[in-house]
């Protein structure tokens, strides 16, 4: 028995997914009861696929929720911490690219007045 | 002198305040106790600008997690027949209230009481006694247990 496939789940709505989740959990519960009685090999195998299916459904529910939230927070200043860029702690504290490129007025004037000259030797 | 009217008195007081300043007379607080207690200051409630976690977690101990499966041996079969009690293996973090609610919602039966114990192997066993109107054997069949 195959269990659910991720690409079919992605098309479903949230309510559908939650209903599917309940179904799968009920199936798992009944399989466990059968195991207590003494189960056949097929049932034990089925338990594995059901557990993984539950994991798949939960993953997809989570992914969808987070994608929606990212859209919601796009462009806003304050974002929940788990939606922020992770990188490493040190990298997050570094100057941004824009901040590094900033120059003082004095420096700007100097670079205009005295740019890097290029010379060439006449062959 | 002519009796001072209220307005002139006010004017004189104002002039004095301007010239001398208003902090001349020091008012000391009356302390009725020898111990100094921290005065109550303003305490603002939290108004976070953003949620720390984007998605709050679904309840971690839901009905399916609480009840694991039926526990079956000769003594539990005896309990089934004699005391209207069914024995279940249950999540170790569950308490009697959790177990009662989970059982009710999963199997639609009224629970009289739940007693629990933690087995030497580390799992939790729950003796779930149903009310006298419910038939345990019927529930056991539904659970898939007999």
mmCIF file of N, CA, C and O in Angstrom, chain A residues 22-23 25-26 29-30 32-34 36-37 62 65-66 69 73 78-84, chain B residues 49-56 62 64-65 67-72 106-107 143-146:
data_model
loop_
_atom_site.group_PDB
_atom_site.id
_atom_site.type_symbol
_atom_site.label_atom_id
_atom_site.label_comp_id
_atom_site.label_asym_id
_atom_site.label_seq_id
_atom_site.Cartn_x
_atom_site.Cartn_y
_atom_site.Cartn_z
ATOM 1 N N UNK A 22 -6.602 13.717 10.215
ATOM 2 C CA UNK A 22 -7.416 13.013 11.213
ATOM 3 C C UNK A 22 -7.640 11.560 10.784
ATOM 4 O O UNK A 22 -7.513 10.631 11.574
ATOM 5 N N UNK A 23 -7.950 11.407 9.485
ATOM 6 C CA UNK A 23 -8.148 10.045 8.935
ATOM 7 C C UNK A 23 -6.947 9.162 9.177
ATOM 8 O O UNK A 23 -7.052 8.021 9.624
ATOM 9 N N UNK A 25 -4.537 9.539 11.306
ATOM 10 C CA UNK A 25 -4.289 9.271 12.721
ATOM 11 C C UNK A 25 -5.206 8.172 13.232
ATOM 12 O O UNK A 25 -4.807 7.335 14.047
ATOM 13 N N UNK A 26 -6.454 8.199 12.747
ATOM 14 C CA UNK A 26 -7.398 7.150 13.156
ATOM 15 C C UNK A 26 -6.938 5.794 12.648
ATOM 16 O O UNK A 26 -7.020 4.779 13.357
ATOM 17 N N UNK A 29 -4.226 4.562 14.800
ATOM 18 C CA UNK A 29 -4.737 4.081 16.087
ATOM 19 C C UNK A 29 -5.291 2.668 15.940
ATOM 20 O O UNK A 29 -5.038 1.803 16.783
ATOM 21 N N UNK A 30 -6.036 2.428 14.857
ATOM 22 C CA UNK A 30 -6.612 1.088 14.669
ATOM 23 C C UNK A 30 -5.516 0.066 14.402
ATOM 24 O O UNK A 30 -5.582 -1.074 14.865
ATOM 25 N N UNK A 32 -2.555 0.164 15.602
ATOM 26 C CA UNK A 32 -1.902 -0.104 16.892
ATOM 27 C C UNK A 32 -2.712 -1.083 17.712
ATOM 28 O O UNK A 32 -2.164 -1.954 18.390
ATOM 29 N N UNK A 33 -4.069 -0.926 17.643
ATOM 30 C CA UNK A 33 -4.940 -1.864 18.369
ATOM 31 C C UNK A 33 -4.762 -3.268 17.812
ATOM 32 O O UNK A 33 -4.683 -4.248 18.559
ATOM 33 N N UNK A 34 -4.650 -3.358 16.494
ATOM 34 C CA UNK A 34 -4.454 -4.670 15.871
ATOM 35 C C UNK A 34 -3.120 -5.276 16.265
ATOM 36 O O UNK A 34 -2.993 -6.482 16.464
ATOM 37 N N UNK A 36 -1.653 -4.866 19.056
ATOM 38 C CA UNK A 36 -1.778 -5.384 20.424
ATOM 39 C C UNK A 36 -2.383 -6.775 20.420
ATOM 40 O O UNK A 36 -2.033 -7.626 21.235
ATOM 41 N N UNK A 37 -3.309 -6.990 19.451
ATOM 42 C CA UNK A 37 -3.926 -8.308 19.359
ATOM 43 C C UNK A 37 -2.977 -9.344 18.775
ATOM 44 O O UNK A 37 -3.130 -10.519 18.975
ATOM 45 N N UNK A 62 2.462 22.801 7.085
ATOM 46 C CA UNK A 62 3.417 23.768 7.610
ATOM 47 C C UNK A 62 4.022 24.645 6.529
ATOM 48 O O UNK A 62 4.126 25.857 6.653
ATOM 49 N N UNK A 65 1.489 27.159 5.301
ATOM 50 C CA UNK A 65 1.280 28.237 6.266
ATOM 51 C C UNK A 65 2.419 29.238 6.234
ATOM 52 O O UNK A 65 2.223 30.453 6.248
ATOM 53 N N UNK A 66 3.646 28.713 6.204
ATOM 54 C CA UNK A 66 4.807 29.602 6.231
ATOM 55 C C UNK A 66 4.913 30.431 4.976
ATOM 56 O O UNK A 66 5.262 31.613 5.023
ATOM 57 N N UNK A 69 2.533 33.216 5.285
ATOM 58 C CA UNK A 69 3.020 34.219 6.233
ATOM 59 C C UNK A 69 4.125 35.068 5.641
ATOM 60 O O UNK A 69 4.192 36.268 5.875
ATOM 61 N N UNK A 73 4.161 39.103 5.427
ATOM 62 C CA UNK A 73 5.152 39.972 6.066
ATOM 63 C C UNK A 73 6.097 40.641 5.089
ATOM 64 O O UNK A 73 6.972 41.382 5.492
ATOM 65 N N UNK A 78 9.057 44.557 10.872
ATOM 66 C CA UNK A 78 9.254 43.583 11.947
ATOM 67 C C UNK A 78 8.665 42.245 11.536
ATOM 68 O O UNK A 78 7.474 42.117 11.308
ATOM 69 N N UNK A 79 9.539 41.242 11.442
ATOM 70 C CA UNK A 79 9.136 39.911 11.000
ATOM 71 C C UNK A 79 9.381 38.929 12.140
ATOM 72 O O UNK A 79 10.317 39.123 12.912
ATOM 73 N N UNK A 80 8.547 37.893 12.266
ATOM 74 C CA UNK A 80 8.846 36.878 13.273
ATOM 75 C C UNK A 80 10.237 36.284 13.070
ATOM 76 O O UNK A 80 10.730 36.184 11.953
ATOM 77 N N UNK A 81 10.853 35.903 14.170
ATOM 78 C CA UNK A 81 12.262 35.514 14.132
ATOM 79 C C UNK A 81 12.529 34.302 13.260
ATOM 80 O O UNK A 81 13.582 34.217 12.620
ATOM 81 N N UNK A 82 11.583 33.356 13.216
ATOM 82 C CA UNK A 82 11.879 32.165 12.412
ATOM 83 C C UNK A 82 11.685 32.400 10.917
ATOM 84 O O UNK A 82 12.061 31.574 10.108
ATOM 85 N N UNK A 83 11.126 33.570 10.538
ATOM 86 C CA UNK A 83 11.020 33.870 9.112
ATOM 87 C C UNK A 83 12.170 34.742 8.636
ATOM 88 O O UNK A 83 12.295 35.042 7.456
ATOM 89 N N UNK A 84 12.983 35.176 9.585
ATOM 90 C CA UNK A 84 14.117 36.029 9.186
ATOM 91 C C UNK A 84 15.237 35.179 8.619
ATOM 92 O O UNK A 84 15.291 33.962 8.830
ATOM 93 N N UNK B 49 6.072 44.037 18.977
ATOM 94 C CA UNK B 49 5.950 44.568 17.627
ATOM 95 C C UNK B 49 5.853 43.448 16.608
ATOM 96 O O UNK B 49 5.473 43.644 15.476
ATOM 97 N N UNK B 50 6.299 42.262 17.022
ATOM 98 C CA UNK B 50 6.190 41.118 16.128
ATOM 99 C C UNK B 50 6.126 39.864 16.974
ATOM 100 O O UNK B 50 6.625 39.846 18.092
ATOM 101 N N UNK B 51 5.498 38.822 16.433
ATOM 102 C CA UNK B 51 5.472 37.542 17.129
ATOM 103 C C UNK B 51 6.836 36.925 17.043
ATOM 104 O O UNK B 51 7.494 37.014 16.024
ATOM 105 N N UNK B 52 7.240 36.264 18.128
ATOM 106 C CA UNK B 52 8.582 35.662 18.076
ATOM 107 C C UNK B 52 8.528 34.422 17.199
ATOM 108 O O UNK B 52 9.371 34.187 16.354
ATOM 109 N N UNK B 53 7.469 33.612 17.410
ATOM 110 C CA UNK B 53 7.297 32.427 16.556
ATOM 111 C C UNK B 53 6.220 32.741 15.545
ATOM 112 O O UNK B 53 5.159 33.216 15.909
ATOM 113 N N UNK B 54 6.485 32.409 14.278
ATOM 114 C CA UNK B 54 5.496 32.785 13.276
ATOM 115 C C UNK B 54 4.218 31.968 13.408
ATOM 116 O O UNK B 54 3.126 32.506 13.347
ATOM 117 N N UNK B 55 4.367 30.667 13.602
ATOM 118 C CA UNK B 55 3.178 29.815 13.722
ATOM 119 C C UNK B 55 3.176 29.168 15.095
ATOM 120 O O UNK B 55 4.079 28.400 15.418
ATOM 121 N N UNK B 56 2.173 29.468 15.931
ATOM 122 C CA UNK B 56 2.107 28.764 17.210
ATOM 123 C C UNK B 56 1.858 27.282 16.959
ATOM 124 O O UNK B 56 1.139 26.914 16.036
ATOM 125 N N UNK B 62 -2.419 15.703 21.574
ATOM 126 C CA UNK B 62 -3.817 15.611 21.173
ATOM 127 C C UNK B 62 -4.331 14.205 21.460
ATOM 128 O O UNK B 62 -3.580 13.323 21.851
ATOM 129 N N UNK B 64 -5.029 11.671 19.838
ATOM 130 C CA UNK B 64 -4.377 10.522 19.199
ATOM 131 C C UNK B 64 -3.039 10.223 19.827
ATOM 132 O O UNK B 64 -2.575 9.093 19.814
ATOM 133 N N UNK B 65 -2.427 11.247 20.374
ATOM 134 C CA UNK B 65 -1.134 11.004 21.010
ATOM 135 C C UNK B 65 -1.317 10.458 22.414
ATOM 136 O O UNK B 65 -0.516 9.691 22.888
ATOM 137 N N UNK B 67 -3.761 8.478 23.757
ATOM 138 C CA UNK B 67 -4.086 7.048 23.845
ATOM 139 C C UNK B 67 -3.299 6.291 22.804
ATOM 140 O O UNK B 67 -3.391 6.561 21.615
ATOM 141 N N UNK B 68 -2.502 5.341 23.279
ATOM 142 C CA UNK B 68 -1.627 4.607 22.369
ATOM 143 C C UNK B 68 -2.313 3.330 21.914
ATOM 144 O O UNK B 68 -2.505 3.117 20.734
ATOM 145 N N UNK B 69 -2.714 2.487 22.826
ATOM 146 C CA UNK B 69 -3.373 1.267 22.387
ATOM 147 C C UNK B 69 -3.842 0.442 23.561
ATOM 148 O O UNK B 69 -3.468 0.697 24.697
ATOM 149 N N UNK B 70 -4.677 -0.550 23.293
ATOM 150 C CA UNK B 70 -5.180 -1.385 24.386
ATOM 151 C C UNK B 70 -4.091 -2.314 24.913
ATOM 152 O O UNK B 70 -3.180 -2.704 24.188
ATOM 153 N N UNK B 71 -4.207 -2.587 26.179
ATOM 154 C CA UNK B 71 -3.251 -3.457 26.865
ATOM 155 C C UNK B 71 -3.999 -4.725 27.219
ATOM 156 O O UNK B 71 -5.049 -4.658 27.827
ATOM 157 N N UNK B 72 -3.481 -5.865 26.796
ATOM 158 C CA UNK B 72 -4.299 -7.067 26.942
ATOM 159 C C UNK B 72 -3.532 -8.242 27.517
ATOM 160 O O UNK B 72 -2.500 -8.632 26.977
ATOM 161 N N UNK B 106 -12.715 9.937 21.384
ATOM 162 C CA UNK B 106 -12.390 8.914 20.386
ATOM 163 C C UNK B 106 -13.477 7.857 20.275
ATOM 164 O O UNK B 106 -13.780 7.385 19.186
ATOM 165 N N UNK B 107 -14.054 7.450 21.427
ATOM 166 C CA UNK B 107 -14.956 6.304 21.389
ATOM 167 C C UNK B 107 -16.382 6.625 21.798
ATOM 168 O O UNK B 107 -17.216 5.736 21.860
ATOM 169 N N UNK B 143 -12.825 -0.974 19.516
ATOM 170 C CA UNK B 143 -11.393 -0.666 19.567
ATOM 171 C C UNK B 143 -10.606 -1.665 18.741
ATOM 172 O O UNK B 143 -9.576 -1.360 18.179
ATOM 173 N N UNK B 144 -11.127 -2.887 18.687
ATOM 174 C CA UNK B 144 -10.444 -3.886 17.884
ATOM 175 C C UNK B 144 -9.614 -4.789 18.746
ATOM 176 O O UNK B 144 -8.580 -5.295 18.347
ATOM 177 N N UNK B 145 -10.098 -5.006 19.898
ATOM 178 C CA UNK B 145 -9.269 -5.471 20.983
ATOM 179 C C UNK B 145 -9.545 -6.929 21.304
ATOM 180 O O UNK B 145 -8.675 -7.673 21.679
ATOM 181 N N UNK B 146 -10.776 -7.351 21.108
ATOM 182 C CA UNK B 146 -11.097 -8.735 21.431
ATOM 183 C C UNK B 146 -10.929 -9.588 20.192
ATOM 184 O O UNK B 146 -10.021 -10.249 19.958
#
